[in-house]
Tab-separated table of N, CA, C and O in Angstrom:
chain	number	residue	atom	x	y	z
A	24	MET	N	-39.115	167.393	178.405
A	24	MET	CA	-37.587	167.134	179.542
A	24	MET	C	-36.476	166.875	178.582
A	24	MET	O	-36.517	166.126	177.671
A	25	THR	N	-35.750	167.910	178.786
A	25	THR	CA	-34.303	167.941	178.163
A	25	THR	C	-33.549	166.359	178.651
A	25	THR	O	-33.533	166.054	179.713
A	26	SER	N	-32.795	165.751	177.441
A	26	SER	CA	-32.206	164.831	177.820
A	26	SER	C	-31.100	164.928	178.707
A	26	SER	O	-30.037	166.166	178.596
A	27	ILE	N	-30.514	164.338	179.588
A	27	ILE	CA	-29.479	164.144	180.467
A	27	ILE	C	-28.395	163.508	179.950
A	27	ILE	O	-28.667	162.063	179.946
A	28	ASP	N	-27.044	164.299	179.801
A	28	ASP	CA	-26.154	162.774	178.906
A	28	ASP	C	-25.434	162.723	180.630
A	28	ASP	O	-24.783	162.823	181.645
A	29	PRO	N	-25.544	161.043	181.454
A	29	PRO	CA	-24.925	160.664	182.008
A	29	PRO	C	-23.211	160.798	182.591
A	29	PRO	O	-22.730	160.908	183.075
A	30	ALA	N	-22.545	160.927	181.254
A	30	ALA	CA	-21.279	160.975	181.407
A	30	ALA	C	-20.853	162.570	181.726
A	30	ALA	O	-19.955	162.835	182.932
A	31	LEU	N	-21.784	163.489	181.561
A	31	LEU	CA	-21.542	164.683	181.917
A	31	LEU	C	-21.989	165.241	183.023
A	31	LEU	O	-21.588	165.613	184.282
A	32	ILE	N	-23.075	164.323	184.022
A	32	ILE	CA	-23.139	164.038	184.907
A	32	ILE	C	-22.152	164.036	186.047
A	32	ILE	O	-22.057	164.359	187.242
A	33	GLU	N	-21.419	162.854	185.547
A	33	GLU	CA	-20.156	161.921	186.464
A	33	GLU	C	-19.432	163.050	186.425
A	33	GLU	O	-18.696	163.646	187.501
A	34	ILE	N	-18.742	163.571	185.239
A	34	ILE	CA	-18.029	164.822	185.197
A	34	ILE	C	-18.492	165.991	186.361
A	34	ILE	O	-17.662	166.555	187.079
A	35	LEU	N	-19.738	166.013	186.100
A	35	LEU	CA	-19.955	167.655	187.136
A	35	LEU	C	-19.869	166.770	188.652
A	35	LEU	O	-19.684	167.994	189.963
A	36	LEU	N	-20.500	165.909	188.748
A	36	LEU	CA	-20.754	165.443	190.486
A	36	LEU	C	-19.242	165.344	191.190
A	36	LEU	O	-19.304	165.234	191.880
A	37	ASN	N	-17.954	165.577	190.240
A	37	ASN	CA	-16.804	165.125	190.640
A	37	ASN	C	-15.994	166.577	190.491
A	37	ASN	O	-14.690	166.776	190.986
A	38	MET	N	-16.638	167.732	190.864
A	38	MET	CA	-16.329	168.955	190.069
A	38	MET	C	-16.696	169.566	191.623
A	38	MET	O	-17.631	169.386	192.367
A	39	ALA	N	-15.866	170.834	191.762
A	39	ALA	CA	-16.386	171.663	193.019
A	39	ALA	C	-17.260	172.432	192.846
A	39	ALA	O	-17.210	172.971	191.419
A	40	GLU	N	-18.123	173.006	193.677
A	40	GLU	CA	-19.068	174.108	193.404
A	40	GLU	C	-17.827	175.146	192.742
A	40	GLU	O	-17.040	175.519	193.129
A	41	SER	N	-18.706	176.214	192.079
A	41	SER	CA	-17.811	177.520	191.383
A	41	SER	C	-18.995	178.348	190.799
A	41	SER	O	-20.041	177.891	191.134
A	42	ASP	N	-18.549	179.189	190.022
A	42	ASP	CA	-19.194	180.241	189.203
A	42	ASP	C	-20.031	179.627	188.177
A	42	ASP	O	-20.906	180.430	187.526
A	43	VAL	N	-19.653	178.472	187.983
A	43	VAL	CA	-20.220	177.836	186.646
A	43	VAL	C	-21.103	176.664	187.375
A	43	VAL	O	-21.607	176.079	186.614
A	44	LEU	N	-21.066	175.997	188.332
A	44	LEU	CA	-21.503	175.146	189.203
A	44	LEU	C	-22.050	174.933	190.546
A	44	LEU	O	-21.457	175.638	191.324
A	45	ASP	N	-22.967	174.928	190.473
A	45	ASP	CA	-24.401	175.004	191.782
A	45	ASP	C	-24.673	173.620	191.886
A	45	ASP	O	-25.586	172.964	191.257
A	46	PHE	N	-24.602	172.884	193.306
A	46	PHE	CA	-25.295	171.873	194.039
A	46	PHE	C	-26.680	172.018	194.780
A	46	PHE	O	-26.227	172.872	195.855
A	47	LYS	N	-27.951	171.361	194.589
A	47	LYS	CA	-29.222	172.053	195.259
A	47	LYS	C	-29.600	170.160	195.732
A	47	LYS	O	-29.527	169.576	194.992
A	48	ARG	N	-29.495	170.188	197.094
A	48	ARG	CA	-30.071	168.891	197.577
A	48	ARG	C	-31.637	168.689	197.344
A	48	ARG	O	-31.741	167.957	196.767
A	49	ASP	N	-32.599	170.290	197.255
A	49	ASP	CA	-33.671	169.871	197.070
A	49	ASP	C	-34.154	170.597	196.051
A	49	ASP	O	-33.339	171.482	195.073
A	50	GLN	N	-35.318	169.821	195.264
A	50	GLN	CA	-35.801	170.413	194.178
A	50	GLN	C	-36.355	171.877	194.469
A	50	GLN	O	-36.921	172.158	195.558
A	51	TYR	N	-36.387	172.921	193.630
A	51	TYR	CA	-36.792	174.225	194.046
A	51	TYR	C	-38.406	173.965	193.595
A	51	TYR	O	-38.871	173.272	192.794
A	52	PRO	N	-39.150	174.666	194.541
A	52	PRO	CA	-40.401	174.559	194.627
A	52	PRO	C	-41.324	175.092	193.441
A	52	PRO	O	-40.803	176.453	193.270
A	53	LEU	N	-42.416	174.706	192.695
A	53	LEU	CA	-42.548	175.759	191.959
A	53	LEU	C	-44.176	175.763	191.921
A	53	LEU	O	-44.857	176.662	191.833
A	54	ALA	N	-44.976	174.954	191.780
A	54	ALA	CA	-46.317	174.410	191.797
A	54	ALA	C	-46.837	174.629	193.151
A	54	ALA	O	-46.046	174.353	194.098
A	55	GLY	N	-47.730	175.999	193.609
A	55	GLY	CA	-47.974	176.024	194.844
A	55	GLY	C	-46.911	176.995	195.479
A	55	GLY	O	-47.379	177.376	196.914
A	56	ALA	N	-45.983	177.313	194.862
A	56	ALA	CA	-45.113	177.903	195.601
A	56	ALA	C	-45.290	179.433	195.889
A	56	ALA	O	-45.864	180.194	194.962
A	57	THR	N	-44.573	180.221	196.788
A	57	THR	CA	-44.872	181.653	196.825
A	57	THR	C	-43.690	182.348	196.017
A	57	THR	O	-42.861	181.581	195.408
A	58	ASP	N	-44.175	183.520	195.765
A	58	ASP	CA	-43.344	184.225	195.036
A	58	ASP	C	-41.921	184.180	195.422
A	58	ASP	O	-40.794	184.196	194.689
A	59	ASP	N	-41.427	184.226	196.723
A	59	ASP	CA	-40.353	184.192	197.182
A	59	ASP	C	-39.646	182.715	196.739
A	59	ASP	O	-38.352	182.740	196.699
A	60	GLN	N	-40.427	181.633	196.918
A	60	GLN	CA	-39.995	180.367	196.490
A	60	GLN	C	-39.629	180.290	195.117
A	60	GLN	O	-38.478	179.674	195.033
A	61	LYS	N	-40.431	181.200	194.164
A	61	LYS	CA	-40.098	180.760	192.767
A	61	LYS	C	-39.324	181.905	192.609
A	61	LYS	O	-38.168	181.722	191.913
A	62	GLY	N	-38.771	182.969	193.345
A	62	GLY	CA	-37.330	183.713	193.096
A	62	GLY	C	-36.539	182.859	193.226
A	62	GLY	O	-35.352	183.727	193.000
A	63	GLU	N	-36.302	181.996	194.263
A	63	GLU	CA	-34.949	181.454	194.560
A	63	GLU	C	-34.480	180.972	193.248
A	63	GLU	O	-33.288	181.064	192.952
A	64	LEU	N	-35.294	180.338	192.116
A	64	LEU	CA	-34.873	179.524	191.222
A	64	LEU	C	-34.480	180.913	190.041
A	64	LEU	O	-33.361	180.688	189.656
A	65	VAL	N	-35.475	181.904	190.123
A	65	VAL	CA	-34.912	182.819	188.932
A	65	VAL	C	-33.719	183.071	189.305
A	65	VAL	O	-32.873	183.691	188.498
A	66	LYS	N	-33.299	183.291	190.713
A	66	LYS	CA	-32.251	184.171	191.043
A	66	LYS	C	-30.809	183.372	190.744
A	66	LYS	O	-30.047	183.938	190.057
A	67	ASP	N	-31.225	182.331	190.871
A	67	ASP	CA	-29.865	181.461	190.732
A	67	ASP	C	-29.755	181.060	188.757
A	67	ASP	O	-28.587	181.309	188.549
A	68	ILE	N	-30.695	181.190	188.227
A	68	ILE	CA	-30.518	181.197	186.941
A	68	ILE	C	-30.128	182.405	186.448
A	68	ILE	O	-29.239	182.253	185.533
A	69	VAL	N	-30.337	183.343	187.066
A	69	VAL	CA	-29.926	184.841	186.357
A	69	VAL	C	-28.543	185.128	186.798
A	69	VAL	O	-27.835	185.568	185.856
A	70	ALA	N	-28.374	184.806	188.060
A	70	ALA	CA	-26.608	184.638	188.370
A	70	ALA	C	-25.782	183.937	187.500
A	70	ALA	O	-24.624	184.866	186.925
A	71	PHE	N	-26.136	182.923	187.195
A	71	PHE	CA	-25.768	182.128	186.218
A	71	PHE	C	-25.193	182.928	184.799
A	71	PHE	O	-24.018	183.205	184.355
A	72	ALA	N	-26.598	183.299	184.503
A	72	ALA	CA	-26.322	183.775	183.276
A	72	ALA	C	-26.097	185.189	182.859
A	72	ALA	O	-25.227	185.407	182.038
A	73	ASN	N	-25.712	185.845	183.986
A	73	ASN	CA	-24.912	187.323	184.046
A	73	ASN	C	-23.623	187.095	184.435
A	73	ASN	O	-22.975	187.894	184.359
A	74	ALA	N	-23.190	185.899	184.899
A	74	ALA	CA	-21.657	185.901	185.100
A	74	ALA	C	-20.827	185.516	184.142
A	74	ALA	O	-21.070	184.684	182.915
A	75	TRP	N	-19.757	186.451	184.287
A	75	TRP	CA	-18.544	186.016	183.048
A	75	TRP	C	-17.950	184.841	182.952
A	75	TRP	O	-17.632	184.410	184.239
A	76	LYS	N	-18.020	184.231	181.981
A	76	LYS	CA	-17.685	182.462	182.228
A	76	LYS	C	-17.508	182.195	180.775
A	76	LYS	O	-17.425	182.982	179.614
A	77	THR	N	-16.200	180.897	180.510
A	77	THR	CA	-15.944	180.832	179.555
A	77	THR	C	-16.770	179.240	178.905
A	77	THR	O	-15.475	178.607	177.850
A	78	THR	N	-17.219	178.670	179.831
A	78	THR	CA	-17.974	177.433	179.484
A	78	THR	C	-19.457	177.386	179.994
A	78	THR	O	-19.981	178.474	180.412
A	79	ASP	N	-20.511	176.590	179.910
A	79	ASP	CA	-21.520	176.342	180.373
A	79	ASP	C	-21.632	176.578	181.792
A	79	ASP	O	-20.471	175.886	182.474
A	80	ALA	N	-22.529	176.738	182.509
A	80	ALA	CA	-23.431	176.561	183.731
A	80	ALA	C	-24.032	175.852	184.441
A	80	ALA	O	-25.080	175.593	183.325
A	81	HIS	N	-24.270	175.100	185.446
A	81	HIS	CA	-25.365	173.918	185.810
A	81	HIS	C	-25.456	174.240	187.016
A	81	HIS	O	-24.719	174.335	187.826
A	82	ILE	N	-26.792	173.963	186.979
A	82	ILE	CA	-27.041	173.562	188.629
A	82	ILE	C	-27.513	172.129	188.666
A	82	ILE	O	-28.070	171.943	188.102
A	83	VAL	N	-27.042	171.678	189.568
A	83	VAL	CA	-27.115	170.201	189.852
A	83	VAL	C	-28.395	169.704	190.623
A	83	VAL	O	-27.799	170.355	192.067
A	84	ILE	N	-29.396	169.576	190.638
A	84	ILE	CA	-30.395	169.281	191.653
A	84	ILE	C	-30.448	168.238	192.036
A	84	ILE	O	-30.422	166.884	191.312
A	85	GLY	N	-30.700	167.425	193.205
A	85	GLY	CA	-30.408	166.416	193.979
A	85	GLY	C	-29.185	165.920	194.240
A	85	GLY	O	-29.151	164.562	194.431
A	86	ALA	N	-28.630	167.028	194.351
A	86	ALA	CA	-27.007	166.564	194.901
A	86	ALA	C	-26.359	167.415	195.981
A	86	ALA	O	-26.702	168.636	195.975
A	87	ASP	N	-25.903	166.565	197.194
A	87	ASP	CA	-24.971	167.343	197.845
A	87	ASP	C	-23.653	167.247	197.647
A	87	ASP	O	-22.876	166.724	197.310
A	88	ASP	N	-23.459	168.977	197.810
A	88	ASP	CA	-21.877	169.405	197.577
A	88	ASP	C	-20.777	168.346	198.805
A	88	ASP	O	-21.386	168.441	199.798
A	89	ASN	N	-19.878	168.024	198.612
A	89	ASN	CA	-19.133	167.225	199.194
A	89	ASN	C	-17.401	167.788	198.795
A	89	ASN	O	-16.821	167.309	198.062
A	90	PRO	N	-17.482	168.699	199.674
A	90	PRO	CA	-16.066	169.811	199.242
A	90	PRO	C	-14.666	168.410	199.362
A	90	PRO	O	-14.668	167.965	200.303
A	91	GLY	N	-13.501	168.454	198.162
A	91	GLY	CA	-12.469	167.389	198.177
A	91	GLY	C	-13.062	166.109	197.482
A	91	GLY	O	-12.076	165.247	197.396
A	92	ALA	N	-14.336	165.802	197.495
A	92	ALA	CA	-15.020	164.654	197.057
A	92	ALA	C	-15.878	164.573	196.162
A	92	ALA	O	-16.619	165.931	195.796
A	93	ARG	N	-16.512	163.296	195.671
A	93	ARG	CA	-17.567	163.449	194.872
A	93	ARG	C	-19.009	163.870	195.310
A	93	ARG	O	-19.133	163.425	196.694
A	94	ALA	N	-19.608	164.934	194.767
A	94	ALA	CA	-20.965	165.013	195.371
A	94	ALA	C	-21.861	163.945	195.499
A	94	ALA	O	-21.694	162.877	194.860
A	95	THR	N	-22.674	164.245	196.702
A	95	THR	CA	-23.541	162.738	197.012
A	95	THR	C	-24.767	163.132	196.362
A	95	THR	O	-25.415	164.170	196.369
A	96	VAL	N	-25.532	162.295	195.552
A	96	VAL	CA	-26.374	162.200	194.706
A	96	VAL	C	-27.439	161.823	195.767
A	96	VAL	O	-27.419	160.619	196.188
A	97	VAL	N	-28.542	162.316	196.094
A	97	VAL	CA	-29.817	162.414	196.907
A	97	VAL	C	-31.001	162.066	196.124
A	97	VAL	O	-31.866	161.653	196.744
A	98	GLY	N	-31.302	162.620	194.724
A	98	GLY	CA	-32.082	162.038	194.108
A	98	GLY	C	-33.237	163.402	194.504
A	98	GLY	O	-33.488	163.996	195.167
A	99	VAL	N	-33.881	163.360	193.515
A	99	VAL	CA	-35.738	164.235	193.818
A	99	VAL	C	-36.566	163.511	193.610
A	99	VAL	O	-36.346	162.587	192.587
A	100	ALA	N	-37.949	163.752	193.873
A	100	ALA	CA	-38.900	162.905	193.680
A	100	ALA	C	-39.815	163.681	192.652
A	100	ALA	O	-40.652	162.480	192.046
A	101	ASP	N	-39.861	164.948	192.526
A	101	ASP	CA	-40.608	165.547	191.560
A	101	ASP	C	-39.475	166.303	190.566
A	101	ASP	O	-38.655	166.597	191.254
A	102	HIS	N	-39.995	166.390	189.242
A	102	HIS	CA	-39.130	167.036	188.141
A	102	HIS	C	-39.673	168.101	187.667
A	102	HIS	O	-41.027	167.956	187.758
A	103	LEU	N	-39.193	169.389	187.570
A	103	LEU	CA	-39.689	170.333	186.985
A	103	LEU	C	-39.577	170.622	185.569
A	103	LEU	O	-39.029	169.950	184.816
A	104	ASP	N	-40.889	170.897	185.158
A	104	ASP	CA	-41.375	170.781	183.600
A	104	ASP	C	-40.519	172.017	183.115
A	104	ASP	O	-40.516	173.265	183.591
A	105	ASP	N	-39.683	171.737	181.968
A	105	ASP	CA	-39.547	172.708	181.340
A	105	ASP	C	-40.188	173.889	180.538
A	105	ASP	O	-39.465	175.010	180.946
A	106	ALA	N	-41.017	174.065	180.391
A	106	ALA	CA	-41.841	174.722	179.909
A	106	ALA	C	-42.259	175.538	181.153
A	106	ALA	O	-42.507	176.752	180.901
A	107	SER	N	-42.433	174.912	182.085
A	107	SER	CA	-42.971	176.029	183.688
A	107	SER	C	-41.764	176.744	183.656
A	107	SER	O	-42.071	177.917	184.202
A	108	VAL	N	-40.759	176.367	183.675
A	108	VAL	CA	-39.670	176.735	184.456
A	108	VAL	C	-39.127	177.942	183.252
A	108	VAL	O	-38.914	179.361	183.596
A	109	GLN	N	-39.166	177.968	181.818
A	109	GLN	CA	-39.073	179.071	180.783
A	109	GLN	C	-40.006	179.871	180.848
A	109	GLN	O	-39.517	180.809	180.807
A	110	GLN	N	-41.200	179.696	181.467
A	110	GLN	CA	-42.588	180.861	181.564
A	110	GLN	C	-41.947	181.681	182.533
A	110	GLN	O	-42.364	182.659	183.005
A	111	LEU	N	-41.656	180.858	183.836
A	111	LEU	CA	-41.391	181.656	184.859
A	111	LEU	C	-40.102	182.535	184.650
A	111	LEU	O	-40.497	183.369	184.988
A	112	VAL	N	-39.368	182.050	184.287
A	112	VAL	CA	-38.114	183.018	184.214
A	112	VAL	C	-38.403	184.110	183.067
A	112	VAL	O	-38.080	185.204	183.095
A	113	SER	N	-38.914	183.628	182.075
A	113	SER	CA	-38.986	184.643	180.612
A	113	SER	C	-40.327	185.971	181.355
A	113	SER	O	-40.182	187.052	181.340
A	114	ALA	N	-41.129	185.469	182.440
A	114	ALA	CA	-42.166	186.313	183.475
A	114	ALA	C	-41.388	187.595	184.023
A	114	ALA	O	-41.943	188.532	184.327
A	115	LYS	N	-40.331	186.906	184.608
A	115	LYS	CA	-39.378	187.888	185.340
A	115	LYS	C	-38.602	188.738	184.682
A	115	LYS	O	-38.037	189.503	185.438
């Protein structure tokens, strides 16, 4: 699993959703998911990858957008394996 910088997460939680930031309340399903469900993750990653930007893009999973205020952290029960995500995206 990739190391998570708490300071970066705090900065992101205080930002509004944009072309480079998306909040997802629930974890993307992967194990046992349908192709359509897996496609949601791929679609979001490809959208950020293809968008013109001058900074890194982030998907924050386990947080609810709260326009005008800090996003609300709800957490996730399961974490996606980095290798599984990379394999899925590479295959598509």
